[in-house]
Short mmCIF file of C-alpha atoms and ligand atoms in Angstrom, two decimals:
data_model
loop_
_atom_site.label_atom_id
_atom_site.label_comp_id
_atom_site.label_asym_id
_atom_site.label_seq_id
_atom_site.Cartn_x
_atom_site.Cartn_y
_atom_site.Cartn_z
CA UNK A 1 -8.03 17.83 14.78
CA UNK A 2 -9.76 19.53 11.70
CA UNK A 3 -12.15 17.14 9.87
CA UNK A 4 -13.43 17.89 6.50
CA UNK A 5 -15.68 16.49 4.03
CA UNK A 6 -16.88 19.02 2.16
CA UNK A 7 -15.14 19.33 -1.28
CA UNK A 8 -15.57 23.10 -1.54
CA UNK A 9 -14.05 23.73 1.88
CA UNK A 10 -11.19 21.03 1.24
CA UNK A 11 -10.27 22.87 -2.05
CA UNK A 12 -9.64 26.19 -0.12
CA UNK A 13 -8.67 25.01 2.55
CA UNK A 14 -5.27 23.11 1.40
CA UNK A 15 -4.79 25.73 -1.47
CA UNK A 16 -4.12 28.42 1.45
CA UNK A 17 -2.48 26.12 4.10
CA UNK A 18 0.33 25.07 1.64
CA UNK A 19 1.68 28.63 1.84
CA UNK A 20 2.66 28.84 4.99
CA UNK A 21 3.25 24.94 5.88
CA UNK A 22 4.60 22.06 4.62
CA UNK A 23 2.00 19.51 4.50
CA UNK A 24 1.95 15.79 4.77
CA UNK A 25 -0.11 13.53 3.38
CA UNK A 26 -1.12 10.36 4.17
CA UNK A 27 -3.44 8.41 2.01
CA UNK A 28 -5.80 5.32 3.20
CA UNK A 29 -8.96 3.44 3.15
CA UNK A 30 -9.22 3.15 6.67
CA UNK A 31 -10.08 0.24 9.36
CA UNK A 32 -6.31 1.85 10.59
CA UNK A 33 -3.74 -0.24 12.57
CA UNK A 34 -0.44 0.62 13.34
CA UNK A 35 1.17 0.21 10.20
CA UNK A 36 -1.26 3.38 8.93
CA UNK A 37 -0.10 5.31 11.85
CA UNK A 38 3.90 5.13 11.42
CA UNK A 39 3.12 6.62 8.14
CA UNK A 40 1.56 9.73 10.10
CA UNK A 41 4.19 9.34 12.84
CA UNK A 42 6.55 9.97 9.84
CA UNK A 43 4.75 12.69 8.75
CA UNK A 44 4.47 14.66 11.57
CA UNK A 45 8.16 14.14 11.90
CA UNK A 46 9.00 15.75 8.26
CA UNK A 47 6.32 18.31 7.86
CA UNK A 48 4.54 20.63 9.42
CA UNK A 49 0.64 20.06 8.79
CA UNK A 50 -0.42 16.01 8.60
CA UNK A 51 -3.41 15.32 6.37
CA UNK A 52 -5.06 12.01 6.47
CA UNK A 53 -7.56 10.47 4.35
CA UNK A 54 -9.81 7.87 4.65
CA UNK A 55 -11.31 6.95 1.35
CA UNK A 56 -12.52 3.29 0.24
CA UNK A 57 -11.88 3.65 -3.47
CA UNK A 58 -14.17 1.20 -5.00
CA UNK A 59 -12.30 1.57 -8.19
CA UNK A 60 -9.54 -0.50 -7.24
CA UNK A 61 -11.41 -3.66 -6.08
CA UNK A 62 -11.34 -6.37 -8.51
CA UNK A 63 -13.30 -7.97 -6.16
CA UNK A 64 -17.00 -7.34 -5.63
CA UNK A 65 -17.14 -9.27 -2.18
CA UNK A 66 -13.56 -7.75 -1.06
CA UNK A 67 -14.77 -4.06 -1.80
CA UNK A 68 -18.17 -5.11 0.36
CA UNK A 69 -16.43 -6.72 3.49
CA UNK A 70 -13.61 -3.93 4.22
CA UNK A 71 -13.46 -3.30 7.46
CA UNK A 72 -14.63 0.02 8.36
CA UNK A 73 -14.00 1.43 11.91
CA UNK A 74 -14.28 5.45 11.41
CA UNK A 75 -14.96 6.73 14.82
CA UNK A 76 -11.88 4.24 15.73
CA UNK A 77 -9.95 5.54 13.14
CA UNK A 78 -10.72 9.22 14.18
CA UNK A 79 -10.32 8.26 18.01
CA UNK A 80 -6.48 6.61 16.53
CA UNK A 81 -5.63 9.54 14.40
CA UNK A 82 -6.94 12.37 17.25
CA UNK A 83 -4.59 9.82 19.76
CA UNK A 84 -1.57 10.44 17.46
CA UNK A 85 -2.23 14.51 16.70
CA UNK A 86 -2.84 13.87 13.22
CA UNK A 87 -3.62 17.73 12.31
CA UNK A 88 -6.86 17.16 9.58
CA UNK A 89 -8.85 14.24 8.51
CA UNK A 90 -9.86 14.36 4.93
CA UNK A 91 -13.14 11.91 4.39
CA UNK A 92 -14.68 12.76 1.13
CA UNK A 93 -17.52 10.40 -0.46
CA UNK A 94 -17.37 8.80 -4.12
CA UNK A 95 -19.14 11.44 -6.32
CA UNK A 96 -16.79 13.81 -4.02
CA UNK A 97 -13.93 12.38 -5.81
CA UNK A 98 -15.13 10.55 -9.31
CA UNK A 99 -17.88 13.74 -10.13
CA UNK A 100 -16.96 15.25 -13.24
CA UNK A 101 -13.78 13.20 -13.00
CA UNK A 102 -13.16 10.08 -15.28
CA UNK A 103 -9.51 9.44 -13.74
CA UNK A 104 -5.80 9.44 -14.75
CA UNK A 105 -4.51 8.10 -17.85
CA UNK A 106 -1.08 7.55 -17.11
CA UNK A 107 1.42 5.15 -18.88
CA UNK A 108 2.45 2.50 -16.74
CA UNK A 109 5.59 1.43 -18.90
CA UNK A 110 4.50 -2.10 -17.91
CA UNK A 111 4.54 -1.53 -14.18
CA UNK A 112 1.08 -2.56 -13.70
CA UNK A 113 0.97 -5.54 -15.80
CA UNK A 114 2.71 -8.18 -13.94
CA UNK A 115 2.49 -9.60 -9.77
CA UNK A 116 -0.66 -8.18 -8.33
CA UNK A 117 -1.72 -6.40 -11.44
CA UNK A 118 -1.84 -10.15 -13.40
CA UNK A 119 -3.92 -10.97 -10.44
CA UNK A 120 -5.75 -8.42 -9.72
CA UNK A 121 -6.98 -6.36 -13.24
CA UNK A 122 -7.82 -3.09 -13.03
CA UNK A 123 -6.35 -2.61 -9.74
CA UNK A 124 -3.69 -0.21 -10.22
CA UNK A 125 -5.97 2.29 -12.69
CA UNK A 126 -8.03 2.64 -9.78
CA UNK A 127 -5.34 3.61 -7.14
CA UNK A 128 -3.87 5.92 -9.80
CA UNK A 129 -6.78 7.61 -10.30
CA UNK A 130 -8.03 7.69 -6.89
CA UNK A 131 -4.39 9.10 -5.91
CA UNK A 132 -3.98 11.21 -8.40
CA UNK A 133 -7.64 13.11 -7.46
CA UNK A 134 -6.74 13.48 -3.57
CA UNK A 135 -3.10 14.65 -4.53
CA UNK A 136 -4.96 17.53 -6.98
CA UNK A 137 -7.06 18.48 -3.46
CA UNK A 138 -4.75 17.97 -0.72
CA UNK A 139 -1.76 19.88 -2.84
CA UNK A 140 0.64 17.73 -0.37
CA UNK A 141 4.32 18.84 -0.65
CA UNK A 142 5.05 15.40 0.78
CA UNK A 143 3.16 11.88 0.54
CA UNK A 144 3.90 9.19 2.77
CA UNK A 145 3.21 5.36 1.21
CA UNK A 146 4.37 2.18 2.93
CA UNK A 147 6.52 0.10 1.43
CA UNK A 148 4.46 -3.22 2.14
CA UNK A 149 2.16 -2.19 -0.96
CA UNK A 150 5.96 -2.10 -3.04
CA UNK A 151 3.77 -2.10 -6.50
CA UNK A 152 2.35 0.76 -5.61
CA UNK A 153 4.56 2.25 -4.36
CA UNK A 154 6.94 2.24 -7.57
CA UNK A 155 3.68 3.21 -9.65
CA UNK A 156 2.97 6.14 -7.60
CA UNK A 157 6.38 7.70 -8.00
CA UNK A 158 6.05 7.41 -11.83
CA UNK A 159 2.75 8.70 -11.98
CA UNK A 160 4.12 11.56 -10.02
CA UNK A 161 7.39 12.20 -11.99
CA UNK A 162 4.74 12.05 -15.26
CA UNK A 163 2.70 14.21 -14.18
CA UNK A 164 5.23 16.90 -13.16
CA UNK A 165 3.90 16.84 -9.91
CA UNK A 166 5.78 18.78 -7.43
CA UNK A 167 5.42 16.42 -4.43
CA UNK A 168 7.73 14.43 -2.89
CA UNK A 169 7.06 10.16 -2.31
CA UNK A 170 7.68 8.65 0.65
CA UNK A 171 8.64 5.06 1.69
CA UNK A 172 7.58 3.82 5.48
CA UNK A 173 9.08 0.34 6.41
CA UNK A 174 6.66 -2.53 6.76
CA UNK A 175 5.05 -2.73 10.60
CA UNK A 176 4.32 -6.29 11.79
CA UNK A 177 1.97 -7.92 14.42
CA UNK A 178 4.28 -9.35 16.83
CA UNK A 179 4.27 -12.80 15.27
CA UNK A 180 5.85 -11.42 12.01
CA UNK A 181 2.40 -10.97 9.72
CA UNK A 182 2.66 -7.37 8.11
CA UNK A 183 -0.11 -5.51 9.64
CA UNK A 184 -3.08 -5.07 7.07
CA UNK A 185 -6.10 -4.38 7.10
CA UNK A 186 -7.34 -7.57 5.98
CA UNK A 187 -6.04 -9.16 8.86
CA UNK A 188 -9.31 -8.08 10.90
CA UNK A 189 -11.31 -10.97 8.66
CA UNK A 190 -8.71 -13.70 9.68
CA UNK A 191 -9.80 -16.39 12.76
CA UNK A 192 -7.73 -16.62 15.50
CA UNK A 193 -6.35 -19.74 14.04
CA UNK A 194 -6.06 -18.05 10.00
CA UNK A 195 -3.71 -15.48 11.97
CA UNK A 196 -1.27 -17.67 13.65
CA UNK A 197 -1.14 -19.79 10.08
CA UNK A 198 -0.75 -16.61 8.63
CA UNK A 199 2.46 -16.00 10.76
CA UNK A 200 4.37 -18.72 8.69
CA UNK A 201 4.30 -16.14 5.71
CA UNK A 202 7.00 -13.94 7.14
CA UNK A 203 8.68 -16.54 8.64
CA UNK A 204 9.13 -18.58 5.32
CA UNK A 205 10.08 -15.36 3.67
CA UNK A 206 12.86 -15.08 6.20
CA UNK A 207 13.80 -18.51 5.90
CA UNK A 208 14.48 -17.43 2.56
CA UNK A 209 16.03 -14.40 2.64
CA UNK A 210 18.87 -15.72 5.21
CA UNK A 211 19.91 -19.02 2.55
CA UNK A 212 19.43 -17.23 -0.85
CA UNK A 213 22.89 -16.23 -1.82
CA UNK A 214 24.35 -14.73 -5.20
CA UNK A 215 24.98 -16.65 -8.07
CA UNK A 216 21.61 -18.63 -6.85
CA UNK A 217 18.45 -19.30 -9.57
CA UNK A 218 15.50 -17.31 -7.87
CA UNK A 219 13.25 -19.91 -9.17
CA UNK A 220 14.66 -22.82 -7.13
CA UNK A 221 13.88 -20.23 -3.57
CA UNK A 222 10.57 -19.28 -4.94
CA UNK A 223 9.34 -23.20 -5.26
CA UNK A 224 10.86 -23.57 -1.71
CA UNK A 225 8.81 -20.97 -0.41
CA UNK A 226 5.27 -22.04 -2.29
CA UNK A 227 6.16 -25.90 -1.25
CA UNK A 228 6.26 -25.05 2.49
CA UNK A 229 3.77 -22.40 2.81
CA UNK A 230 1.28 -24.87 1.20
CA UNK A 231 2.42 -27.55 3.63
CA UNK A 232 0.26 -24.50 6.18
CA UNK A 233 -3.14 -25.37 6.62
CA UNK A 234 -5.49 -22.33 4.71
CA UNK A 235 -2.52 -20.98 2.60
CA UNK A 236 -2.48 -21.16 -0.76
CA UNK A 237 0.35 -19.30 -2.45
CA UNK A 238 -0.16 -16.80 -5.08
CA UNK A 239 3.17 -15.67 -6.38
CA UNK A 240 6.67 -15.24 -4.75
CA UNK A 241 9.40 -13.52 -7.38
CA UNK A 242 12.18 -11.91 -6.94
CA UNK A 243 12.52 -8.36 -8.70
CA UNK A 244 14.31 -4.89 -9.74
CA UNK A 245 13.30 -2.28 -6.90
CA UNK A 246 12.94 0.63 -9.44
CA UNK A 247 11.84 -1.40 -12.85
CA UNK A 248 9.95 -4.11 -10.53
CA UNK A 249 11.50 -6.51 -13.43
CA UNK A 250 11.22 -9.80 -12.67
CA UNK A 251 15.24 -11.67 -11.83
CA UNK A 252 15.74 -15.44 -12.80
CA UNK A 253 19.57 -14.76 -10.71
CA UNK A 254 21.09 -12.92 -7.76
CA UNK A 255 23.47 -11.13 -8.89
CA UNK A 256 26.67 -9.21 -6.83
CA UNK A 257 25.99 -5.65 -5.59
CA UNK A 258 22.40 -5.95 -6.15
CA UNK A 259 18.95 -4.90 -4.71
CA UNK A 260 16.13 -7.28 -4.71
CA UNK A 261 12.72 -6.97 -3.48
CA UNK A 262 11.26 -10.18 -2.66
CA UNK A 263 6.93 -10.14 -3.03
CA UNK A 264 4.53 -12.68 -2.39
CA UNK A 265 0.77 -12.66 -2.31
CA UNK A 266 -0.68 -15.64 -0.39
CA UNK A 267 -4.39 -16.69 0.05
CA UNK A 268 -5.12 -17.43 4.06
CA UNK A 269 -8.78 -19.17 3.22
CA UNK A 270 -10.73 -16.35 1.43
CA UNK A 271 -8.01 -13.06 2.70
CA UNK A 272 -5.53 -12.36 0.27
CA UNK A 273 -2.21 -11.37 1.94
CA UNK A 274 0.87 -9.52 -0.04
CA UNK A 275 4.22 -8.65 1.97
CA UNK A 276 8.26 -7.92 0.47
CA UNK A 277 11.56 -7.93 1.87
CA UNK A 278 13.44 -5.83 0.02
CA UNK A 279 17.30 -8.22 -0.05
CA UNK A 280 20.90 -6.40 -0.25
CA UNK A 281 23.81 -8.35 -1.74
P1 AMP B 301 -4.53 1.15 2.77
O1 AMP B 301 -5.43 1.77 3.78
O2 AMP B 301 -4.43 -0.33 2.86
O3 AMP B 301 -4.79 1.65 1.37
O4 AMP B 301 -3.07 1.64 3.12
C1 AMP B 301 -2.76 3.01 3.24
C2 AMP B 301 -1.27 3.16 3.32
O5 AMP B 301 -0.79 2.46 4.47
C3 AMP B 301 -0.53 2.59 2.10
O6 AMP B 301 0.52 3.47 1.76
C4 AMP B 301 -0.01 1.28 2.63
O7 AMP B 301 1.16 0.84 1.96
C5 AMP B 301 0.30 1.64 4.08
N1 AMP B 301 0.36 0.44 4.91
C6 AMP B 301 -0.57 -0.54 5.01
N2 AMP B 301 -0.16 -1.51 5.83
C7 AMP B 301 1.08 -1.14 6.26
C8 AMP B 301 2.04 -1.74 7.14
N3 AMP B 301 1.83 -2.91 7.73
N4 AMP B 301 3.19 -1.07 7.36
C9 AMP B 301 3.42 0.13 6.76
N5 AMP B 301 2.56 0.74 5.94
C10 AMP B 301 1.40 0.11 5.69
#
């Protein structure tokens, strides 16, 4: 496994690998668990060089204190991604990226104003332009995102199509501790007792998604779900809508023959927790 954190080096080194190989790319800050890895699995599957990189972007905390307690685990992380043949780490520092670099102005055509963008300001500018830098020095044909960070994940595709960029977005299904909770980073800050109240998030969302049925208000399942999750000792819901996949519009109905993509963001004591199930009818 090739690790490199010298820009210079990085620059040349992807610019001639992408002529002979299809690379992958996976993108994250790190403190890795399994859902990180099935994103790599995938990429190894679909291409034929996997680039990985671990980069917290301090541009996209809203939060002092969050930015300053993320995990960080690198030689695990290395020892995980070596474990899994991930083919080159990419670890670059912050003048590395943000140097001579002020960051992306793209147009978010709203995407970035509502759900965890109301909630957390600034957010998505920073992931855009932290994205858009390592996608300029990777040069990945293919980028793997999961689909737990859904927001994201529909503002990464239309910074892409914007830009012209000629690489290909990825969606990875959502990989959950046994007990339901999506797997996050986050979760390492949680007490043994935060994590088994934490499990009730997925298992309220479920409790939704089995009852809600078309024809049905969304409002009426998204006060169900806030009621019981706050009848959980630590968690405080944030938001829980029901929206367009591709326009991430918010729906006040189910309607027949529709995708929906059910969010929430929930505070477990001070760890804020997002997870979606995306609903067919
Ligand atoms: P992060 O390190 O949190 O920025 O995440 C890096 C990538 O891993 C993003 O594309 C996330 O959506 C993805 N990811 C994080 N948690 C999970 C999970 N539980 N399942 C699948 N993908 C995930």
């Amino acid at each position: 496994m090739k690790i490199i954190n010298n820009l210079s080096e990085a620059f040349e080194f992807f610019e001639a690998i992408r002529l002979n190989k299809v690379v992958g790319f996976v993108p994250t800050m790190g403190a890795l668990h399994q859902g990180h890895i099935s994103l790599v699995e995938q990429s190894l599957k679909e291409t034929d060089l996997t680039v990985v990189s671990i980069f917290v972007n301090p541009r996209q905390f809203n939060d002092k204190s969050d930015f300053e307690n993320y995990p960080n685990n690198q030689q695990m992380d290395m020892d995980m991604l070596e474990k899994v043949g991930c083919d080159v780490i990419f670890i670059p520092d912050n003048k590395q990226i943000y140097d001579n670099y002020a960051g992306y102005l793209m147009n978010f055509e709203g995407l970035d104003s509502k759900y965890e963008g109301e909630f957390r300001p600034g957010h998505f500018q920073g992931v855009v332009d932290v994205v858009f830098r390592l996608f300029d020095i990777v040069k990945p044909h293919k980028a793997f995102f999961g689909q737990k960070d859904f927001q994201q994940l529909a503002i990464i595709k239309k910074m892409t199509a914007q830009a012209g960029l000629e690489i290909e977005i990825l969606s990875c299904p959502i990989v959950r501790e046994k007990s339901g909770l999506a797997m996050s980073s986050r979760n390492e800050r949680l007490t043994q007792t935060q994590r088994v109240n934490a499990a009730s998030i997925y298992a309220e969302m479920k409790i939704v998604a089995n009852s809600i049925n078309i024809g049905d208000k969304t409002k009426q399942w998204s006060n169900h779900f806030v009621k019981n999750i706050e009848k959980v000792e630590d968690l405080k819901a944030e938001y829980c809508i029901f929206c367009n996949p591709n326009t991430l519009e918010e729906l006040d109905e189910v309607l027949q023959n529709s995708v929906v993509v059910m969010c929430v963001a929930v505070w477990c004591g001070k760890v804020r927790l997002i997870d979606n199930i995306i609903l067919e009818f």
